[in-house]
Amino acid sequence: MLDFFFAILAAGVHGVGEDTPRPMETAVAEAVAPAAPAEPPASVSVGQGSVVIGQGALLEGVPATPAPAATPAPAVAAPAPAAPPPAQNPFNMAVVPAGLVAEPQTPSGKFTTATEIKPILNATKGNWVAVRQYDGKDLLYITHLWSWRCGLAAVAISVNGEAMQNWPLPPCHLEYATPNAILEEDGLPYLSLREGAVESITIQIVYDDLSMDVASFDRGAVLIP
């Protein structure tokens, strides 16, 4: 009996074997102890044009090569705007008499200067010329311009787009109270052409201050009874 008791005591002194159940406190402590961190799962990301797996290890061990930066297209300078063509002179200088000199513009009260007649001719431009069918002819009148000729230096005319020609003006009769009057010796302020011949007229005038003006008319706009 004593031999059995000492055998049990010896077993307790030398420890419990691998198959010996562990005390309840030890099992509980291990159950609640935090588990060791698991290895992080391999991650896959795309960057710089390469597939990367896990902790920076590259697929097949090939170092990632940054994609070449796109080369910006060279800036193309916008073409410089074309210079506008030089303005064309609307006047025919070939028919302006040579040697004209600008006259003094002191108002005379008798409408003998450009300063005095220019507002009138600007306001009555539609009366500069007139066409009348008479006795089987077209009569082309410039009576209105002759009536204010003391403030003019020259008049030229073109019919149906033909070459412009100078039309001499009669003198200004400064000795009279009405210097612009048309006297018998001044001639007639019209041209005689074949009936129906006049289709269009262009008139160019030079004032005695050497400023100029020009106007064009269709037959229907200046035809009078």
mmCIF file with all atom_site columns, C-alpha atoms in Angstrom:
data_model
loop_
_atom_site.group_PDB
_atom_site.id
_atom_site.type_symbol
_atom_site.label_atom_id
_atom_site.label_alt_id
_atom_site.label_comp_id
_atom_site.label_asym_id
_atom_site.label_entity_id
_atom_site.label_seq_id
_atom_site.pdbx_PDB_ins_code
_atom_site.Cartn_x
_atom_site.Cartn_y
_atom_site.Cartn_z
_atom_site.occupancy
_atom_site.B_iso_or_equiv
_atom_site.pdbx_formal_charge
_atom_site.auth_seq_id
_atom_site.auth_comp_id
_atom_site.auth_asym_id
_atom_site.auth_atom_id
_atom_site.pdbx_PDB_model_num
ATOM 1   C CA . MET A 1 1   ? 0.000   0.000   0.000    1.00 0.00 ? 1   MET A CA 1
ATOM 2   C CA . LEU A 1 2   ? 2.805   2.374   0.846    1.00 0.00 ? 2   LEU A CA 1
ATOM 3   C CA . ASP A 1 3   ? 4.611   1.421   -2.341   1.00 0.00 ? 3   ASP A CA 1
ATOM 4   C CA . PHE A 1 4   ? 1.579   2.581   -4.414   1.00 0.00 ? 4   PHE A CA 1
ATOM 5   C CA . PHE A 1 5   ? 1.382   5.905   -2.576   1.00 0.00 ? 5   PHE A CA 1
ATOM 6   C CA . PHE A 1 6   ? 5.098   6.716   -3.164   1.00 0.00 ? 6   PHE A CA 1
ATOM 7   C CA . ALA A 1 7   ? 4.724   5.868   -6.865   1.00 0.00 ? 7   ALA A CA 1
ATOM 8   C CA . ILE A 1 8   ? 1.979   8.451   -7.265   1.00 0.00 ? 8   ILE A CA 1
ATOM 9   C CA . LEU A 1 9   ? 3.943   11.053  -5.349   1.00 0.00 ? 9   LEU A CA 1
ATOM 10  C CA . ALA A 1 10  ? 6.983   10.533  -7.568   1.00 0.00 ? 10  ALA A CA 1
ATOM 11  C CA . ALA A 1 11  ? 4.893   11.066  -10.680  1.00 0.00 ? 11  ALA A CA 1
ATOM 12  C CA . GLY A 1 12  ? 3.668   14.442  -9.357   1.00 0.00 ? 12  GLY A CA 1
ATOM 13  C CA . VAL A 1 13  ? 7.235   15.541  -8.605   1.00 0.00 ? 13  VAL A CA 1
ATOM 14  C CA . HIS A 1 14  ? 8.572   14.795  -12.133  1.00 0.00 ? 14  HIS A CA 1
ATOM 15  C CA . GLY A 1 15  ? 5.708   16.571  -14.016  1.00 0.00 ? 15  GLY A CA 1
ATOM 16  C CA . VAL A 1 16  ? 2.783   15.482  -16.005  1.00 0.00 ? 16  VAL A CA 1
ATOM 17  C CA . GLY A 1 17  ? 3.352   13.653  -19.326  1.00 0.00 ? 17  GLY A CA 1
ATOM 18  C CA . GLU A 1 18  ? 2.296   14.839  -22.728  1.00 0.00 ? 18  GLU A CA 1
ATOM 19  C CA . ASP A 1 19  ? -1.064  13.114  -22.455  1.00 0.00 ? 19  ASP A CA 1
ATOM 20  C CA . THR A 1 20  ? -1.786  14.382  -18.978  1.00 0.00 ? 20  THR A CA 1
ATOM 21  C CA . PRO A 1 21  ? -4.729  16.885  -19.005  1.00 0.00 ? 21  PRO A CA 1
ATOM 22  C CA . ARG A 1 22  ? -3.729  20.464  -18.211  1.00 0.00 ? 22  ARG A CA 1
ATOM 23  C CA . PRO A 1 23  ? -5.268  22.343  -15.365  1.00 0.00 ? 23  PRO A CA 1
ATOM 24  C CA . MET A 1 24  ? -8.438  24.367  -16.228  1.00 0.00 ? 24  MET A CA 1
ATOM 25  C CA . GLU A 1 25  ? -6.727  27.760  -15.565  1.00 0.00 ? 25  GLU A CA 1
ATOM 26  C CA . THR A 1 26  ? -4.033  27.066  -18.149  1.00 0.00 ? 26  THR A CA 1
ATOM 27  C CA . ALA A 1 27  ? -6.562  26.093  -20.852  1.00 0.00 ? 27  ALA A CA 1
ATOM 28  C CA . VAL A 1 28  ? -8.637  29.230  -20.252  1.00 0.00 ? 28  VAL A CA 1
ATOM 29  C CA . ALA A 1 29  ? -5.599  31.518  -20.379  1.00 0.00 ? 29  ALA A CA 1
ATOM 30  C CA . GLU A 1 30  ? -4.524  30.122  -23.705  1.00 0.00 ? 30  GLU A CA 1
ATOM 31  C CA . ALA A 1 31  ? -8.032  30.422  -25.112  1.00 0.00 ? 31  ALA A CA 1
ATOM 32  C CA . VAL A 1 32  ? -8.244  34.151  -24.404  1.00 0.00 ? 32  VAL A CA 1
ATOM 33  C CA . ALA A 1 33  ? -4.621  34.987  -25.329  1.00 0.00 ? 33  ALA A CA 1
ATOM 34  C CA . PRO A 1 34  ? -4.407  37.021  -28.591  1.00 0.00 ? 34  PRO A CA 1
ATOM 35  C CA . ALA A 1 35  ? -3.543  34.997  -31.622  1.00 0.00 ? 35  ALA A CA 1
ATOM 36  C CA . ALA A 1 36  ? -0.240  35.711  -33.342  1.00 0.00 ? 36  ALA A CA 1
ATOM 37  C CA . PRO A 1 37  ? -0.683  38.075  -36.308  1.00 0.00 ? 37  PRO A CA 1
ATOM 38  C CA . ALA A 1 38  ? -1.188  36.238  -39.552  1.00 0.00 ? 38  ALA A CA 1
ATOM 39  C CA . GLU A 1 39  ? 1.044   36.955  -42.555  1.00 0.00 ? 39  GLU A CA 1
ATOM 40  C CA . PRO A 1 40  ? -0.488  39.749  -44.629  1.00 0.00 ? 40  PRO A CA 1
ATOM 41  C CA . PRO A 1 41  ? -2.112  38.443  -47.784  1.00 0.00 ? 41  PRO A CA 1
ATOM 42  C CA . ALA A 1 42  ? -0.299  39.207  -50.988  1.00 0.00 ? 42  ALA A CA 1
ATOM 43  C CA . SER A 1 43  ? -1.601  42.405  -52.566  1.00 0.00 ? 43  SER A CA 1
ATOM 44  C CA . VAL A 1 44  ? -1.751  43.279  -56.279  1.00 0.00 ? 44  VAL A CA 1
ATOM 45  C CA . SER A 1 45  ? -1.554  46.880  -57.486  1.00 0.00 ? 45  SER A CA 1
ATOM 46  C CA . VAL A 1 46  ? -0.840  48.570  -60.797  1.00 0.00 ? 46  VAL A CA 1
ATOM 47  C CA . GLY A 1 47  ? 1.575   51.428  -60.856  1.00 0.00 ? 47  GLY A CA 1
ATOM 48  C CA . GLN A 1 48  ? 4.067   52.867  -63.294  1.00 0.00 ? 48  GLN A CA 1
ATOM 49  C CA . GLY A 1 49  ? 2.954   50.320  -65.843  1.00 0.00 ? 49  GLY A CA 1
ATOM 50  C CA . SER A 1 50  ? 4.077   47.210  -63.784  1.00 0.00 ? 50  SER A CA 1
ATOM 51  C CA . VAL A 1 51  ? 2.155   44.624  -61.725  1.00 0.00 ? 51  VAL A CA 1
ATOM 52  C CA . VAL A 1 52  ? 3.451   44.578  -58.115  1.00 0.00 ? 52  VAL A CA 1
ATOM 53  C CA . ILE A 1 53  ? 2.813   41.640  -55.753  1.00 0.00 ? 53  ILE A CA 1
ATOM 54  C CA . GLY A 1 54  ? 3.064   41.808  -51.960  1.00 0.00 ? 54  GLY A CA 1
ATOM 55  C CA . GLN A 1 55  ? 5.798   43.726  -50.156  1.00 0.00 ? 55  GLN A CA 1
ATOM 56  C CA . GLY A 1 56  ? 7.257   45.527  -53.128  1.00 0.00 ? 56  GLY A CA 1
ATOM 57  C CA . ALA A 1 57  ? 8.304   42.294  -54.824  1.00 0.00 ? 57  ALA A CA 1
ATOM 58  C CA . LEU A 1 58  ? 7.892   42.718  -58.572  1.00 0.00 ? 58  LEU A CA 1
ATOM 59  C CA . LEU A 1 59  ? 6.503   40.137  -60.936  1.00 0.00 ? 59  LEU A CA 1
ATOM 60  C CA . GLU A 1 60  ? 9.324   37.823  -62.076  1.00 0.00 ? 60  GLU A CA 1
ATOM 61  C CA . GLY A 1 61  ? 11.732  40.096  -60.211  1.00 0.00 ? 61  GLY A CA 1
ATOM 62  C CA . VAL A 1 62  ? 11.799  42.696  -63.028  1.00 0.00 ? 62  VAL A CA 1
ATOM 63  C CA . PRO A 1 63  ? 12.279  46.233  -61.669  1.00 0.00 ? 63  PRO A CA 1
ATOM 64  C CA . ALA A 1 64  ? 9.474   48.577  -62.503  1.00 0.00 ? 64  ALA A CA 1
ATOM 65  C CA . THR A 1 65  ? 10.431  51.023  -65.236  1.00 0.00 ? 65  THR A CA 1
ATOM 66  C CA . PRO A 1 66  ? 8.648   54.351  -65.110  1.00 0.00 ? 66  PRO A CA 1
ATOM 67  C CA . ALA A 1 67  ? 6.706   55.029  -68.257  1.00 0.00 ? 67  ALA A CA 1
ATOM 68  C CA . PRO A 1 68  ? 8.355   57.761  -70.305  1.00 0.00 ? 68  PRO A CA 1
ATOM 69  C CA . ALA A 1 69  ? 6.729   61.104  -69.831  1.00 0.00 ? 69  ALA A CA 1
ATOM 70  C CA . ALA A 1 70  ? 4.741   62.240  -72.809  1.00 0.00 ? 70  ALA A CA 1
ATOM 71  C CA . THR A 1 71  ? 6.583   64.828  -74.833  1.00 0.00 ? 71  THR A CA 1
ATOM 72  C CA . PRO A 1 72  ? 4.321   67.823  -75.332  1.00 0.00 ? 72  PRO A CA 1
ATOM 73  C CA . ALA A 1 73  ? 3.765   68.758  -78.922  1.00 0.00 ? 73  ALA A CA 1
ATOM 74  C CA . PRO A 1 74  ? 5.694   71.871  -79.853  1.00 0.00 ? 74  PRO A CA 1
ATOM 75  C CA . ALA A 1 75  ? 3.568   74.936  -79.665  1.00 0.00 ? 75  ALA A CA 1
ATOM 76  C CA . VAL A 1 76  ? 2.640   76.180  -83.090  1.00 0.00 ? 76  VAL A CA 1
ATOM 77  C CA . ALA A 1 77  ? 2.615   79.930  -83.255  1.00 0.00 ? 77  ALA A CA 1
ATOM 78  C CA . ALA A 1 78  ? -0.563  81.346  -84.687  1.00 0.00 ? 78  ALA A CA 1
ATOM 79  C CA . PRO A 1 79  ? 0.060   82.994  -88.017  1.00 0.00 ? 79  PRO A CA 1
ATOM 80  C CA . ALA A 1 80  ? 0.268   86.732  -87.792  1.00 0.00 ? 80  ALA A CA 1
ATOM 81  C CA . PRO A 1 81  ? -2.886  88.388  -89.095  1.00 0.00 ? 81  PRO A CA 1
ATOM 82  C CA . ALA A 1 82  ? -2.503  89.549  -92.629  1.00 0.00 ? 82  ALA A CA 1
ATOM 83  C CA . ALA A 1 83  ? -2.098  93.256  -93.016  1.00 0.00 ? 83  ALA A CA 1
ATOM 84  C CA . PRO A 1 84  ? -5.229  94.856  -94.416  1.00 0.00 ? 84  PRO A CA 1
ATOM 85  C CA . PRO A 1 85  ? -4.892  95.892  -98.021  1.00 0.00 ? 85  PRO A CA 1
ATOM 86  C CA . PRO A 1 86  ? -4.218  99.563  -98.486  1.00 0.00 ? 86  PRO A CA 1
ATOM 87  C CA . ALA A 1 87  ? -7.346  101.607 -98.842  1.00 0.00 ? 87  ALA A CA 1
ATOM 88  C CA . GLN A 1 88  ? -8.086  102.441 -102.434 1.00 0.00 ? 88  GLN A CA 1
ATOM 89  C CA . ASN A 1 89  ? -8.508  106.047 -103.391 1.00 0.00 ? 89  ASN A CA 1
ATOM 90  C CA . PRO A 1 90  ? -12.126 106.380 -104.530 1.00 0.00 ? 90  PRO A CA 1
ATOM 91  C CA . PHE A 1 91  ? -11.240 109.397 -106.638 1.00 0.00 ? 91  PHE A CA 1
ATOM 92  C CA . ASN A 1 92  ? -9.913  109.532 -110.179 1.00 0.00 ? 92  ASN A CA 1
ATOM 93  C CA . MET A 1 93  ? -6.982  111.897 -109.867 1.00 0.00 ? 93  MET A CA 1
ATOM 94  C CA . ALA A 1 94  ? -6.206  111.715 -113.588 1.00 0.00 ? 94  ALA A CA 1
ATOM 95  C CA . VAL A 1 95  ? -9.099  114.044 -114.375 1.00 0.00 ? 95  VAL A CA 1
ATOM 96  C CA . VAL A 1 96  ? -8.307  116.610 -111.683 1.00 0.00 ? 96  VAL A CA 1
ATOM 97  C CA . PRO A 1 97  ? -6.835  119.677 -113.431 1.00 0.00 ? 97  PRO A CA 1
ATOM 98  C CA . ALA A 1 98  ? -3.199  120.299 -112.633 1.00 0.00 ? 98  ALA A CA 1
ATOM 99  C CA . GLY A 1 99  ? -2.144  123.368 -110.704 1.00 0.00 ? 99  GLY A CA 1
ATOM 100 C CA . LEU A 1 100 ? -5.229  123.750 -108.502 1.00 0.00 ? 100 LEU A CA 1
ATOM 101 C CA . VAL A 1 101 ? -4.604  125.831 -105.385 1.00 0.00 ? 101 VAL A CA 1
ATOM 102 C CA . ALA A 1 102 ? -6.806  125.840 -102.289 1.00 0.00 ? 102 ALA A CA 1
ATOM 103 C CA . GLU A 1 103 ? -8.832  129.045 -102.053 1.00 0.00 ? 103 GLU A CA 1
ATOM 104 C CA . PRO A 1 104 ? -9.296  131.064 -98.828  1.00 0.00 ? 104 PRO A CA 1
ATOM 105 C CA . GLN A 1 105 ? -12.391 129.933 -96.963  1.00 0.00 ? 105 GLN A CA 1
ATOM 106 C CA . THR A 1 106 ? -13.585 133.248 -95.569  1.00 0.00 ? 106 THR A CA 1
ATOM 107 C CA . PRO A 1 107 ? -17.374 133.179 -95.997  1.00 0.00 ? 107 PRO A CA 1
ATOM 108 C CA . SER A 1 108 ? -18.525 135.742 -98.546  1.00 0.00 ? 108 SER A CA 1
ATOM 109 C CA . GLY A 1 109 ? -22.230 135.525 -97.873  1.00 0.00 ? 109 GLY A CA 1
ATOM 110 C CA . LYS A 1 110 ? -22.678 134.795 -101.594 1.00 0.00 ? 110 LYS A CA 1
ATOM 111 C CA . PHE A 1 111 ? -21.890 131.046 -101.511 1.00 0.00 ? 111 PHE A CA 1
ATOM 112 C CA . THR A 1 112 ? -18.555 131.340 -103.272 1.00 0.00 ? 112 THR A CA 1
ATOM 113 C CA . THR A 1 113 ? -16.485 129.054 -100.995 1.00 0.00 ? 113 THR A CA 1
ATOM 114 C CA . ALA A 1 114 ? -16.409 125.317 -100.248 1.00 0.00 ? 114 ALA A CA 1
ATOM 115 C CA . THR A 1 115 ? -17.256 126.104 -96.627  1.00 0.00 ? 115 THR A CA 1
ATOM 116 C CA . GLU A 1 116 ? -20.531 127.696 -97.725  1.00 0.00 ? 116 GLU A CA 1
ATOM 117 C CA . ILE A 1 117 ? -21.659 125.281 -100.440 1.00 0.00 ? 117 ILE A CA 1
ATOM 118 C CA . LYS A 1 118 ? -20.468 121.927 -99.074  1.00 0.00 ? 118 LYS A CA 1
ATOM 119 C CA . PRO A 1 119 ? -23.391 121.497 -96.614  1.00 0.00 ? 119 PRO A CA 1
ATOM 120 C CA . ILE A 1 120 ? -25.821 122.298 -99.439  1.00 0.00 ? 120 ILE A CA 1
ATOM 121 C CA . LEU A 1 121 ? -24.341 119.839 -101.919 1.00 0.00 ? 121 LEU A CA 1
ATOM 122 C CA . ASN A 1 122 ? -24.075 117.123 -99.257  1.00 0.00 ? 122 ASN A CA 1
ATOM 123 C CA . ALA A 1 123 ? -27.776 117.534 -98.457  1.00 0.00 ? 123 ALA A CA 1
ATOM 124 C CA . THR A 1 124 ? -28.853 117.632 -102.125 1.00 0.00 ? 124 THR A CA 1
ATOM 125 C CA . LYS A 1 125 ? -26.589 114.957 -103.603 1.00 0.00 ? 125 LYS A CA 1
ATOM 126 C CA . GLY A 1 126 ? -29.535 113.317 -105.348 1.00 0.00 ? 126 GLY A CA 1
ATOM 127 C CA . ASN A 1 127 ? -29.897 116.471 -107.468 1.00 0.00 ? 127 ASN A CA 1
ATOM 128 C CA . TRP A 1 128 ? -26.336 116.598 -108.751 1.00 0.00 ? 128 TRP A CA 1
ATOM 129 C CA . VAL A 1 129 ? -27.422 115.098 -112.089 1.00 0.00 ? 129 VAL A CA 1
ATOM 130 C CA . ALA A 1 130 ? -30.672 114.546 -113.966 1.00 0.00 ? 130 ALA A CA 1
ATOM 131 C CA . VAL A 1 131 ? -31.656 112.686 -117.132 1.00 0.00 ? 131 VAL A CA 1
ATOM 132 C CA . ARG A 1 132 ? -34.501 113.801 -119.402 1.00 0.00 ? 132 ARG A CA 1
ATOM 133 C CA . GLN A 1 133 ? -35.793 112.130 -122.529 1.00 0.00 ? 133 GLN A CA 1
ATOM 134 C CA . TYR A 1 134 ? -36.505 114.903 -125.015 1.00 0.00 ? 134 TYR A CA 1
ATOM 135 C CA . ASP A 1 135 ? -36.884 115.073 -128.771 1.00 0.00 ? 135 ASP A CA 1
ATOM 136 C CA . GLY A 1 136 ? -35.559 111.556 -129.283 1.00 0.00 ? 136 GLY A CA 1
ATOM 137 C CA . LYS A 1 137 ? -32.498 112.084 -127.103 1.00 0.00 ? 137 LYS A CA 1
ATOM 138 C CA . ASP A 1 138 ? -31.231 111.643 -123.546 1.00 0.00 ? 138 ASP A CA 1
ATOM 139 C CA . LEU A 1 139 ? -30.290 115.010 -122.052 1.00 0.00 ? 139 LEU A CA 1
ATOM 140 C CA . LEU A 1 140 ? -27.913 114.621 -119.097 1.00 0.00 ? 140 LEU A CA 1
ATOM 141 C CA . TYR A 1 141 ? -28.039 117.752 -116.885 1.00 0.00 ? 141 TYR A CA 1
ATOM 142 C CA . ILE A 1 142 ? -25.637 118.967 -114.188 1.00 0.00 ? 142 ILE A CA 1
ATOM 143 C CA . THR A 1 143 ? -27.488 122.269 -113.685 1.00 0.00 ? 143 THR A CA 1
ATOM 144 C CA . HIS A 1 144 ? -27.477 121.847 -109.890 1.00 0.00 ? 144 HIS A CA 1
ATOM 145 C CA . LEU A 1 145 ? -23.685 121.724 -109.717 1.00 0.00 ? 145 LEU A CA 1
ATOM 146 C CA . TRP A 1 146 ? -23.319 124.673 -112.058 1.00 0.00 ? 146 TRP A CA 1
ATOM 147 C CA . SER A 1 147 ? -25.616 126.642 -109.764 1.00 0.00 ? 147 SER A CA 1
ATOM 148 C CA . TRP A 1 148 ? -23.086 126.275 -106.891 1.00 0.00 ? 148 TRP A CA 1
ATOM 149 C CA . ARG A 1 149 ? -19.915 126.297 -109.006 1.00 0.00 ? 149 ARG A CA 1
ATOM 150 C CA . CYS A 1 150 ? -18.355 129.311 -107.257 1.00 0.00 ? 150 CYS A CA 1
ATOM 151 C CA . GLY A 1 151 ? -17.288 126.971 -104.427 1.00 0.00 ? 151 GLY A CA 1
ATOM 152 C CA . LEU A 1 152 ? -16.065 124.275 -106.845 1.00 0.00 ? 152 LEU A CA 1
ATOM 153 C CA . ALA A 1 153 ? -12.730 123.871 -108.609 1.00 0.00 ? 153 ALA A CA 1
ATOM 154 C CA . ALA A 1 154 ? -13.539 120.970 -110.974 1.00 0.00 ? 154 ALA A CA 1
ATOM 155 C CA . VAL A 1 155 ? -16.220 118.493 -112.092 1.00 0.00 ? 155 VAL A CA 1
ATOM 156 C CA . ALA A 1 156 ? -15.732 115.204 -113.960 1.00 0.00 ? 156 ALA A CA 1
ATOM 157 C CA . ILE A 1 157 ? -18.297 112.716 -115.265 1.00 0.00 ? 157 ILE A CA 1
ATOM 158 C CA . SER A 1 158 ? -18.497 109.079 -116.399 1.00 0.00 ? 158 SER A CA 1
ATOM 159 C CA . VAL A 1 159 ? -21.483 107.615 -118.282 1.00 0.00 ? 159 VAL A CA 1
ATOM 160 C CA . ASN A 1 160 ? -22.170 103.851 -118.206 1.00 0.00 ? 160 ASN A CA 1
ATOM 161 C CA . GLY A 1 161 ? -18.786 103.128 -116.628 1.00 0.00 ? 161 GLY A CA 1
ATOM 162 C CA . GLU A 1 162 ? -16.826 104.705 -119.475 1.00 0.00 ? 162 GLU A CA 1
ATOM 163 C CA . ALA A 1 163 ? -13.645 106.638 -118.816 1.00 0.00 ? 163 ALA A CA 1
ATOM 164 C CA . MET A 1 164 ? -14.228 109.687 -116.641 1.00 0.00 ? 164 MET A CA 1
ATOM 165 C CA . GLN A 1 165 ? -13.797 113.056 -118.352 1.00 0.00 ? 165 GLN A CA 1
ATOM 166 C CA . ASN A 1 166 ? -13.346 116.542 -116.978 1.00 0.00 ? 166 ASN A CA 1
ATOM 167 C CA . TRP A 1 167 ? -16.319 118.873 -117.586 1.00 0.00 ? 167 TRP A CA 1
ATOM 168 C CA . PRO A 1 168 ? -15.067 122.497 -117.528 1.00 0.00 ? 168 PRO A CA 1
ATOM 169 C CA . LEU A 1 169 ? -17.056 124.897 -115.371 1.00 0.00 ? 169 LEU A CA 1
ATOM 170 C CA . PRO A 1 170 ? -18.039 128.387 -116.499 1.00 0.00 ? 170 PRO A CA 1
ATOM 171 C CA . PRO A 1 171 ? -16.507 131.287 -114.562 1.00 0.00 ? 171 PRO A CA 1
ATOM 172 C CA . CYS A 1 172 ? -17.944 132.607 -111.309 1.00 0.00 ? 172 CYS A CA 1
ATOM 173 C CA . HIS A 1 173 ? -19.505 136.038 -111.908 1.00 0.00 ? 173 HIS A CA 1
ATOM 174 C CA . LEU A 1 174 ? -18.248 137.873 -108.860 1.00 0.00 ? 174 LEU A CA 1
ATOM 175 C CA . GLU A 1 175 ? -19.240 141.232 -110.338 1.00 0.00 ? 175 GLU A CA 1
ATOM 176 C CA . TYR A 1 176 ? -22.906 140.400 -109.794 1.00 0.00 ? 176 TYR A CA 1
ATOM 177 C CA . ALA A 1 177 ? -24.953 140.001 -106.654 1.00 0.00 ? 177 ALA A CA 1
ATOM 178 C CA . THR A 1 178 ? -25.551 136.382 -107.704 1.00 0.00 ? 178 THR A CA 1
ATOM 179 C CA . PRO A 1 179 ? -22.109 135.073 -108.718 1.00 0.00 ? 179 PRO A CA 1
ATOM 180 C CA . ASN A 1 180 ? -23.434 131.549 -109.368 1.00 0.00 ? 180 ASN A CA 1
ATOM 181 C CA . ALA A 1 181 ? -25.948 132.710 -112.023 1.00 0.00 ? 181 ALA A CA 1
ATOM 182 C CA . ILE A 1 182 ? -25.730 130.894 -115.379 1.00 0.00 ? 182 ILE A CA 1
ATOM 183 C CA . LEU A 1 183 ? -25.452 133.449 -118.161 1.00 0.00 ? 183 LEU A CA 1
ATOM 184 C CA . GLU A 1 184 ? -26.069 132.884 -121.855 1.00 0.00 ? 184 GLU A CA 1
ATOM 185 C CA . GLU A 1 185 ? -22.362 132.993 -122.657 1.00 0.00 ? 185 GLU A CA 1
ATOM 186 C CA . ASP A 1 186 ? -21.706 130.232 -120.114 1.00 0.00 ? 186 ASP A CA 1
ATOM 187 C CA . GLY A 1 187 ? -23.152 127.595 -122.430 1.00 0.00 ? 187 GLY A CA 1
ATOM 188 C CA . LEU A 1 188 ? -25.650 124.840 -121.590 1.00 0.00 ? 188 LEU A CA 1
ATOM 189 C CA . PRO A 1 189 ? -25.320 122.621 -118.481 1.00 0.00 ? 189 PRO A CA 1
ATOM 190 C CA . TYR A 1 190 ? -26.232 119.340 -120.232 1.00 0.00 ? 190 TYR A CA 1
ATOM 191 C CA . LEU A 1 191 ? -24.933 116.678 -122.626 1.00 0.00 ? 191 LEU A CA 1
ATOM 192 C CA . SER A 1 192 ? -26.986 115.300 -125.490 1.00 0.00 ? 192 SER A CA 1
ATOM 193 C CA . LEU A 1 193 ? -26.858 111.514 -126.013 1.00 0.00 ? 193 LEU A CA 1
ATOM 194 C CA . ARG A 1 194 ? -28.844 108.906 -127.927 1.00 0.00 ? 194 ARG A CA 1
ATOM 195 C CA . GLU A 1 195 ? -32.270 108.248 -126.407 1.00 0.00 ? 195 GLU A CA 1
ATOM 196 C CA . GLY A 1 196 ? -32.101 105.506 -123.807 1.00 0.00 ? 196 GLY A CA 1
ATOM 197 C CA . ALA A 1 197 ? -28.302 105.483 -123.874 1.00 0.00 ? 197 ALA A CA 1
ATOM 198 C CA . VAL A 1 198 ? -27.763 106.645 -120.285 1.00 0.00 ? 198 VAL A CA 1
ATOM 199 C CA . GLU A 1 199 ? -27.884 103.738 -117.822 1.00 0.00 ? 199 GLU A CA 1
ATOM 200 C CA . SER A 1 200 ? -25.621 104.997 -115.032 1.00 0.00 ? 200 SER A CA 1
ATOM 201 C CA . ILE A 1 201 ? -23.683 108.133 -114.151 1.00 0.00 ? 201 ILE A CA 1
ATOM 202 C CA . THR A 1 202 ? -20.748 108.827 -111.837 1.00 0.00 ? 202 THR A CA 1
ATOM 203 C CA . ILE A 1 203 ? -19.937 112.422 -110.874 1.00 0.00 ? 203 ILE A CA 1
ATOM 204 C CA . GLN A 1 204 ? -16.744 113.564 -109.153 1.00 0.00 ? 204 GLN A CA 1
ATOM 205 C CA . ILE A 1 205 ? -16.321 117.069 -107.762 1.00 0.00 ? 205 ILE A CA 1
ATOM 206 C CA . VAL A 1 206 ? -13.376 119.007 -106.343 1.00 0.00 ? 206 VAL A CA 1
ATOM 207 C CA . TYR A 1 207 ? -14.203 121.825 -103.922 1.00 0.00 ? 207 TYR A CA 1
ATOM 208 C CA . ASP A 1 208 ? -12.136 124.977 -103.955 1.00 0.00 ? 208 ASP A CA 1
ATOM 209 C CA . ASP A 1 209 ? -10.522 123.927 -100.668 1.00 0.00 ? 209 ASP A CA 1
ATOM 210 C CA . LEU A 1 210 ? -9.308  120.869 -102.676 1.00 0.00 ? 210 LEU A CA 1
ATOM 211 C CA . SER A 1 211 ? -11.476 118.378 -100.776 1.00 0.00 ? 211 SER A CA 1
ATOM 212 C CA . MET A 1 212 ? -13.333 115.931 -103.021 1.00 0.00 ? 212 MET A CA 1
ATOM 213 C CA . ASP A 1 213 ? -16.557 113.951 -103.276 1.00 0.00 ? 213 ASP A CA 1
ATOM 214 C CA . VAL A 1 214 ? -18.020 111.403 -105.691 1.00 0.00 ? 214 VAL A CA 1
ATOM 215 C CA . ALA A 1 215 ? -21.477 109.932 -106.280 1.00 0.00 ? 215 ALA A CA 1
ATOM 216 C CA . SER A 1 216 ? -23.008 107.347 -108.623 1.00 0.00 ? 216 SER A CA 1
ATOM 217 C CA . PHE A 1 217 ? -26.595 107.095 -109.863 1.00 0.00 ? 217 PHE A CA 1
ATOM 218 C CA . ASP A 1 218 ? -28.723 104.666 -111.862 1.00 0.00 ? 218 ASP A CA 1
ATOM 219 C CA . ARG A 1 219 ? -30.913 106.031 -114.644 1.00 0.00 ? 219 ARG A CA 1
ATOM 220 C CA . GLY A 1 220 ? -34.145 105.427 -112.760 1.00 0.00 ? 220 GLY A CA 1
ATOM 221 C CA . ALA A 1 221 ? -32.951 107.415 -109.730 1.00 0.00 ? 221 ALA A CA 1
ATOM 222 C CA . VAL A 1 222 ? -32.363 110.631 -111.749 1.00 0.00 ? 222 VAL A CA 1
ATOM 223 C CA . LEU A 1 223 ? -34.871 110.394 -114.623 1.00 0.00 ? 223 LEU A CA 1
ATOM 224 C CA . ILE A 1 224 ? -37.136 113.454 -114.787 1.00 0.00 ? 224 ILE A CA 1
ATOM 225 C CA . PRO A 1 225 ? -40.190 114.175 -117.001 1.00 0.00 ? 225 PRO A CA 1
#
